[in-house]
CSV table of C-alpha atoms in Angstrom, one decimal:
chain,number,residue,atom,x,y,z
A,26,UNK,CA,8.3,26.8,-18.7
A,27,UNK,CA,6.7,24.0,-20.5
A,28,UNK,CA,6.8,19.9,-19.6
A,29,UNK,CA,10.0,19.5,-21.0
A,30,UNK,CA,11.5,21.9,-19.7
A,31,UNK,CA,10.6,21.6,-16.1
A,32,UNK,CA,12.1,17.5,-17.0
A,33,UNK,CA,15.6,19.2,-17.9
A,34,UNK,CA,15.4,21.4,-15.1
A,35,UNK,CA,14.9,17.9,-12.5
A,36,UNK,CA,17.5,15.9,-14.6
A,37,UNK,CA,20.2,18.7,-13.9
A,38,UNK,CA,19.2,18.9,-10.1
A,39,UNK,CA,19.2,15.5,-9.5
A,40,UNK,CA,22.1,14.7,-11.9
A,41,UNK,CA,20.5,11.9,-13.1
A,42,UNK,CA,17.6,10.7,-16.4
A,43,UNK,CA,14.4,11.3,-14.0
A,44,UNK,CA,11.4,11.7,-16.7
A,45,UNK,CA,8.6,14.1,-15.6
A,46,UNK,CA,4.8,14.0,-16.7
A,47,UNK,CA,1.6,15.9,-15.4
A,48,UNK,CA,-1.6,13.7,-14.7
A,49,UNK,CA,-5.2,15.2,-14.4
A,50,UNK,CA,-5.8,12.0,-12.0
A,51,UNK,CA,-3.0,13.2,-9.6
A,52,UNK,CA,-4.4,15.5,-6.6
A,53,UNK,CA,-0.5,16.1,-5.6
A,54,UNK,CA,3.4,15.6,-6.5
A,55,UNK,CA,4.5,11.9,-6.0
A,56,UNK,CA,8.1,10.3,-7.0
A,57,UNK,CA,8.1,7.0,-7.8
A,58,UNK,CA,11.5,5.4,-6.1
A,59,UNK,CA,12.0,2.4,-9.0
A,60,UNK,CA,10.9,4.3,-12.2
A,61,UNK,CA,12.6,7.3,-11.1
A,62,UNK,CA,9.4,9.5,-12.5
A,63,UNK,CA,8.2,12.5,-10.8
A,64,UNK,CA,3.8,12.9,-11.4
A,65,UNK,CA,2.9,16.4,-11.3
A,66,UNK,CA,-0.9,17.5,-10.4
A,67,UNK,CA,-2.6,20.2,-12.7
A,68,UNK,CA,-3.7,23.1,-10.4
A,69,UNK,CA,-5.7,26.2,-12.3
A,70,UNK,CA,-3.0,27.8,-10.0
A,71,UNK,CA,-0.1,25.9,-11.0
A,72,UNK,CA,2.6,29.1,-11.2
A,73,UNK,CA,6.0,28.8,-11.8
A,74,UNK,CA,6.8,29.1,-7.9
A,75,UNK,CA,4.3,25.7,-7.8
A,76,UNK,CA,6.0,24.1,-9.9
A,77,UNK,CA,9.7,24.7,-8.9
A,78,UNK,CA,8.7,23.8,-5.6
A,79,UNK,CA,7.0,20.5,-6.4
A,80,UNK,CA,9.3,19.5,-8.7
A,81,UNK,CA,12.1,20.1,-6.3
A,82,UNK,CA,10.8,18.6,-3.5
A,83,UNK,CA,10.2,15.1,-5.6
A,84,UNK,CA,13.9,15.8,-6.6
A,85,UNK,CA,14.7,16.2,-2.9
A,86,UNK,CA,13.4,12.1,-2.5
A,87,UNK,CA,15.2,10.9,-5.5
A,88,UNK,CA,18.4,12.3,-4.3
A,89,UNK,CA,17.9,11.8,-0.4
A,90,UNK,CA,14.8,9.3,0.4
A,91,UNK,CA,17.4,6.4,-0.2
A,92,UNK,CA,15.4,3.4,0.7
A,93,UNK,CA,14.7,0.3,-1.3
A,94,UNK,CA,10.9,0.0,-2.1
A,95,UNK,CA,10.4,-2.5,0.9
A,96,UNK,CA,12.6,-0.3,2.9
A,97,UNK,CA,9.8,2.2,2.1
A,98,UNK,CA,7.0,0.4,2.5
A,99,UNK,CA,7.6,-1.1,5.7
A,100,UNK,CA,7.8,2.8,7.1
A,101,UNK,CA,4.9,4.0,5.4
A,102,UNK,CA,3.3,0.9,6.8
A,103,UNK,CA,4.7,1.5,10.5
A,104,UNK,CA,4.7,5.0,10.3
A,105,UNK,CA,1.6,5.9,8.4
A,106,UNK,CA,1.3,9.5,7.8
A,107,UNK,CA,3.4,10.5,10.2
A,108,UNK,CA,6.6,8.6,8.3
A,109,UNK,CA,6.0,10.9,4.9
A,110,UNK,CA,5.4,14.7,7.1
A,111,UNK,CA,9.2,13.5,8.9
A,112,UNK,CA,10.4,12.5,5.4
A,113,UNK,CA,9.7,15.5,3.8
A,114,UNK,CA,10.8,17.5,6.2
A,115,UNK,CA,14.2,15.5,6.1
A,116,UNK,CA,14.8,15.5,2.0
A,117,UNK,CA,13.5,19.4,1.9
A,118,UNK,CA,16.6,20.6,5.0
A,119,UNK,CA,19.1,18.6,3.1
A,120,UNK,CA,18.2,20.1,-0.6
A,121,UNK,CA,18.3,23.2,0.4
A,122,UNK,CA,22.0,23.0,2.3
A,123,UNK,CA,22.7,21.8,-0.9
A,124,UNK,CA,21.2,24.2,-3.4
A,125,UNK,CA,20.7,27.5,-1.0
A,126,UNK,CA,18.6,29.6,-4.1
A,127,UNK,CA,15.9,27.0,-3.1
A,128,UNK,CA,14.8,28.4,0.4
A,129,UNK,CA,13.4,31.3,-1.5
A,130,UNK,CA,11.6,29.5,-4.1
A,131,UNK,CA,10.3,27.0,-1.1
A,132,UNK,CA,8.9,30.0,1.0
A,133,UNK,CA,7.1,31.8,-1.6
A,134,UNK,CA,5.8,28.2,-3.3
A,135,UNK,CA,3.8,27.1,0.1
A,136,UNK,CA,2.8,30.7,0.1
A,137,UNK,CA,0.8,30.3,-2.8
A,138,UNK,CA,-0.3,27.1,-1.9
A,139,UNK,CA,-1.6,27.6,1.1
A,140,UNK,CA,-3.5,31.2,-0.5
A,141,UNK,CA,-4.5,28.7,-2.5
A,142,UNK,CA,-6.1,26.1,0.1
A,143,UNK,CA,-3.9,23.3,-0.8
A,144,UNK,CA,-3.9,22.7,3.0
A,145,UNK,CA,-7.0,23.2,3.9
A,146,UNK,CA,-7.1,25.7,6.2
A,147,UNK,CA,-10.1,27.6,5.3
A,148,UNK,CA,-12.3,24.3,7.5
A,149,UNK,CA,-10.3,24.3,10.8
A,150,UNK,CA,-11.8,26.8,13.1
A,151,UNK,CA,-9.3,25.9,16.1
A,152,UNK,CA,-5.4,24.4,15.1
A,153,UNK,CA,-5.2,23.0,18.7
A,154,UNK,CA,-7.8,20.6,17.3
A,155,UNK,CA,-6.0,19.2,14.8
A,156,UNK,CA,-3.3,15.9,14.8
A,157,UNK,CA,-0.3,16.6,16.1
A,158,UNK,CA,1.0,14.6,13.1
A,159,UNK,CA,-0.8,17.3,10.6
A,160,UNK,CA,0.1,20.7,12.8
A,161,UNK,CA,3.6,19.2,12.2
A,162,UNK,CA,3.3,18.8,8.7
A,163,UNK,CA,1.6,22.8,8.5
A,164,UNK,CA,4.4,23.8,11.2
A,165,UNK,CA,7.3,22.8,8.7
A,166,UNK,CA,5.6,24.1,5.7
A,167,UNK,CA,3.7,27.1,6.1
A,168,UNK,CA,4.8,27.8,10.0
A,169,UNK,CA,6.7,31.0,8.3
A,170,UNK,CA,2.6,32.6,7.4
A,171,UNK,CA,0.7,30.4,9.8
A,172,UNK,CA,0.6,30.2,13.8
A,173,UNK,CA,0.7,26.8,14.5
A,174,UNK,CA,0.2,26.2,18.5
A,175,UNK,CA,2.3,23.1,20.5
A,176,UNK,CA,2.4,22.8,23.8
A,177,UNK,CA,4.8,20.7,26.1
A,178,UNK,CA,7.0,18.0,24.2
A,179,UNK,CA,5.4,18.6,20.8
A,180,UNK,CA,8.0,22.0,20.7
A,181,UNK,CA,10.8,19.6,21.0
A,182,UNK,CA,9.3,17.4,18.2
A,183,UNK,CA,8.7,20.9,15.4
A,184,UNK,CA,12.0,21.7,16.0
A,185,UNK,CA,13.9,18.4,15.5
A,186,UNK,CA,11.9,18.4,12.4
A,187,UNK,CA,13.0,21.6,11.3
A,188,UNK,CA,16.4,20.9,11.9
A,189,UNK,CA,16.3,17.1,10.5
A,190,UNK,CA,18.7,16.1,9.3
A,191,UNK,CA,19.3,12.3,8.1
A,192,UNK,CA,17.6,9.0,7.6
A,193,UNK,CA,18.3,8.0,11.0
A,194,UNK,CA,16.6,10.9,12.4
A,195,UNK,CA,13.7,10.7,10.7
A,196,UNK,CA,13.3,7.0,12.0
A,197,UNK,CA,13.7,8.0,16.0
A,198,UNK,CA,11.7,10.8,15.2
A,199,UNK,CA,8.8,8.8,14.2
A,200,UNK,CA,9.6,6.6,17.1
A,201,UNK,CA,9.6,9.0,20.0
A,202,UNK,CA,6.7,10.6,18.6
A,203,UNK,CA,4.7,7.4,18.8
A,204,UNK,CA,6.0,6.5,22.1
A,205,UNK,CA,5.1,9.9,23.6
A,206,UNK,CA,1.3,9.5,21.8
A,207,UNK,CA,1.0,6.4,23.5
A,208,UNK,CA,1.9,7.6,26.8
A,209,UNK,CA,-0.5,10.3,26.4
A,210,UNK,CA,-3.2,7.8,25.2
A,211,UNK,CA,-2.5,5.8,28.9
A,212,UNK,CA,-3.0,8.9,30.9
A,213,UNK,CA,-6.3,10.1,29.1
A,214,UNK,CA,-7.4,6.0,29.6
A,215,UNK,CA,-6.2,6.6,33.4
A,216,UNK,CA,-8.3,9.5,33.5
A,217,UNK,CA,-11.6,8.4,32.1
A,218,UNK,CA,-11.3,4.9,34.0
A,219,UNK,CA,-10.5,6.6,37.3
A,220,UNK,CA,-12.7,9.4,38.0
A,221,UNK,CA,-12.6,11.5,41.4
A,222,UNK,CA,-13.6,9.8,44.4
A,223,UNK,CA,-14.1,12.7,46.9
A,224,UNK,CA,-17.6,12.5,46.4
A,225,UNK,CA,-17.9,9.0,47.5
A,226,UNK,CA,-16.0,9.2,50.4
A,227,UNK,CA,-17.6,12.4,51.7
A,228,UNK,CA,-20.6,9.8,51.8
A,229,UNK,CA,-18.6,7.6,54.7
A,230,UNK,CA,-19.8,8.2,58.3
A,231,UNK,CA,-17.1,9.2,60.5
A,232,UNK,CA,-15.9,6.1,62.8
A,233,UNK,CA,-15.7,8.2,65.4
A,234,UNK,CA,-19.2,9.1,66.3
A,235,UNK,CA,-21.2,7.0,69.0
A,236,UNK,CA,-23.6,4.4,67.6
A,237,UNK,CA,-27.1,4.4,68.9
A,238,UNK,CA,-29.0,1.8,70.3
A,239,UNK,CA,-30.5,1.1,66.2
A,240,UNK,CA,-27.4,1.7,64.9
A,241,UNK,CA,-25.9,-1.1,67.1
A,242,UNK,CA,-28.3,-3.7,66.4
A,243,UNK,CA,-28.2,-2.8,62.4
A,244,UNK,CA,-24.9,-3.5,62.3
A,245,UNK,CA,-25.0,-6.5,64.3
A,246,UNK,CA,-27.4,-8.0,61.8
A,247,UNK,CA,-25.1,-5.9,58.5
A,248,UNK,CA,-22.4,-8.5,60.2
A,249,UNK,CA,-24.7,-11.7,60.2
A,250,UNK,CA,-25.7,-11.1,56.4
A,251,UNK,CA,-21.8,-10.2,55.4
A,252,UNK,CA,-21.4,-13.7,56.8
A,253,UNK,CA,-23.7,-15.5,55.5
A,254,UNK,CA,-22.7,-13.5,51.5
A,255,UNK,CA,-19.3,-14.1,51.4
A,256,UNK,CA,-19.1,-16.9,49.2
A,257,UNK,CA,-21.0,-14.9,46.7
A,258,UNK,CA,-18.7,-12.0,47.1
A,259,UNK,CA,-16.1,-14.1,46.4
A,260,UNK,CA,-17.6,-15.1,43.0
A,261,UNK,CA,-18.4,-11.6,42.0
A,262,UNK,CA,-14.3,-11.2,42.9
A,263,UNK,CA,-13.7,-13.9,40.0
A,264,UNK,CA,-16.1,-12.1,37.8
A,265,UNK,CA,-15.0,-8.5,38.2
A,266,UNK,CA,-11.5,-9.9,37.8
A,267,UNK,CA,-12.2,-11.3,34.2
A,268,UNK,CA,-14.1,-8.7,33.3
A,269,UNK,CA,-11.1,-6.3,34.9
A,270,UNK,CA,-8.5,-8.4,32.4
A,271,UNK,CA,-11.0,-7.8,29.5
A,272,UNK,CA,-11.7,-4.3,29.9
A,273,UNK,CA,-7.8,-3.6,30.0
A,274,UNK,CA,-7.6,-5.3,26.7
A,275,UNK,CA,-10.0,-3.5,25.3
A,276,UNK,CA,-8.4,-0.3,27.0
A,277,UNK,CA,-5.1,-1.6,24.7
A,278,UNK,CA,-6.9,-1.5,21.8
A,279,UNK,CA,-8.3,2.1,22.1
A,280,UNK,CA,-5.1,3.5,22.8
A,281,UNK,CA,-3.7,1.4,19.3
A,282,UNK,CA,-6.9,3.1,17.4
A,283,UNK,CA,-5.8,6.7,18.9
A,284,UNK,CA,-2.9,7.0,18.0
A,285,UNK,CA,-3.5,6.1,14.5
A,286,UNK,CA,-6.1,8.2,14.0
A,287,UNK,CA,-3.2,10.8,15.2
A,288,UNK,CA,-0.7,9.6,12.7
A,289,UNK,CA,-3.2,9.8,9.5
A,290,UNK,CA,-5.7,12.8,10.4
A,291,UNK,CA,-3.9,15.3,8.2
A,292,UNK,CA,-5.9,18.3,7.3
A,293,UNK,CA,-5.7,19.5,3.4
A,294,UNK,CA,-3.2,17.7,1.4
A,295,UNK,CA,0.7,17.1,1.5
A,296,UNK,CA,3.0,15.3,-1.3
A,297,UNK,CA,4.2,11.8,-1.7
């Protein structure tokens, strides 16, 4: 089918005048919410099962990504990444309640895709290493040709997104996704700030043992120089505190940095 074509094909879908063009600067599909124009990438392997897909799947947003462009910004800005994996997900499960013929044409389109390294597989030597943001993103797409490993909570969050369902979903989605990475974030801080202490404490002499005659007097003179130091203890307290209330600052910061780098470290490429 030629450009044309593949425009008429959108138009009837969407029941509406979307226009359609190809651009050698695109590196994926895109749909632009106020010109109502769908941007098609030109792939040497750009098949007929590529292109029904892509072009559906933009159709999918023009029909069910109803947001105003502020609407949409403000989540892409929020959300990151993570916002447009949900988002798909969301337009894709309601298209295809809609138009059934299209689960077909969706399965074998990501098929060819990813036998095509359009998600970059061929690089990642170990999926537990990737974002949980981008094994969601492979989960939904190619998780019928592709194990794609969770563990714990992150099964509950594949299959709300496989399920997904409405605009409002996709927003708590995002939401309790974020709140569990930052909880997650906390207890890896807790861990590195708070290693064991057995060691130390194997190091304390037992109270219980008799003190000799050396012993006695060293710790008669340990008590004189605890004394005479405790106004300097005291102003290491006040230091260690600020440095305590800086440290957990900074410790806020790292966990912010985390979980961004979780919500836009997606391996390969996905649409817009």
């Amino acid at each position: 089918m030629n450009q044309k074509s593949w425009e008429l094909y959108s138009q009837i879908l969407s029941q509406e005048s979307v226009t359609l063009e190809y651009s050698k600067y695109a590196d994926t599909a895109s749909f632009n919410l106020d010109e109502r124009k769908i941007t098609l990438p030109i792939f040497e392997y750009m098949s007929d099962d590529v292109t029904q897909l892509l072009v559906s799947h933009e159709i999918g947003h023009a029909l069910h990504s109803t947001y105003t462009t502020d609407e949409f910004k403000e989540c892409v800005d929020k959300y990151l990444d993570l916002f447009n994996v949900v988002e798909d997900a969301h337009i894709e499960n309601r298209l295809k309640k809609s138009f059934n013929g299209l689960k077909i044409i969706f399965k074998d389109g990501y098929k060819t895709l990813n036998e095509n390294d359009f998600f970059g597989l061929s690089e990642v030597e170990d999926m537990k290493s990737l974002s949980l943001t981008s094994r969601l993103n492979l989960f939904y797409k190619v998780g019928h040709i592709v194990d794609i490993p969770f563990e714990g909570r992150e099964n509950e969050f594949a299959m709300r997104l496989k399920f997904i369902s409405s605009k409002n979903d996709v927003i708590k989605l995002c939401d309790d996704i974020i709140e569990y990475l930052k909880e997650e974030r906390k207890e890896e801080k807790k861990e590195e700030n708070n290693p064991t202490n057995e060691e130390d404490s194997n190091n304390f002499p037992n109270s219980n043992s008799p003190m000799s005659s050396e012993e006695e007097t060293s710790k008669d003179n340990n008590e004189t120089n605890d004394n005479n130091s405790s106004s300097k203890k005291k102003e290491e307290i006040k230091e260690n505190d600020v440095n305590n209330s800086s440290s957990f600052e900074r410790s806020k910061e790292d966990v912010d940095t985390n979980i961004n780098d979780e919500l836009t470290d997606i391996v390969g490429k996905t649409f817009n």
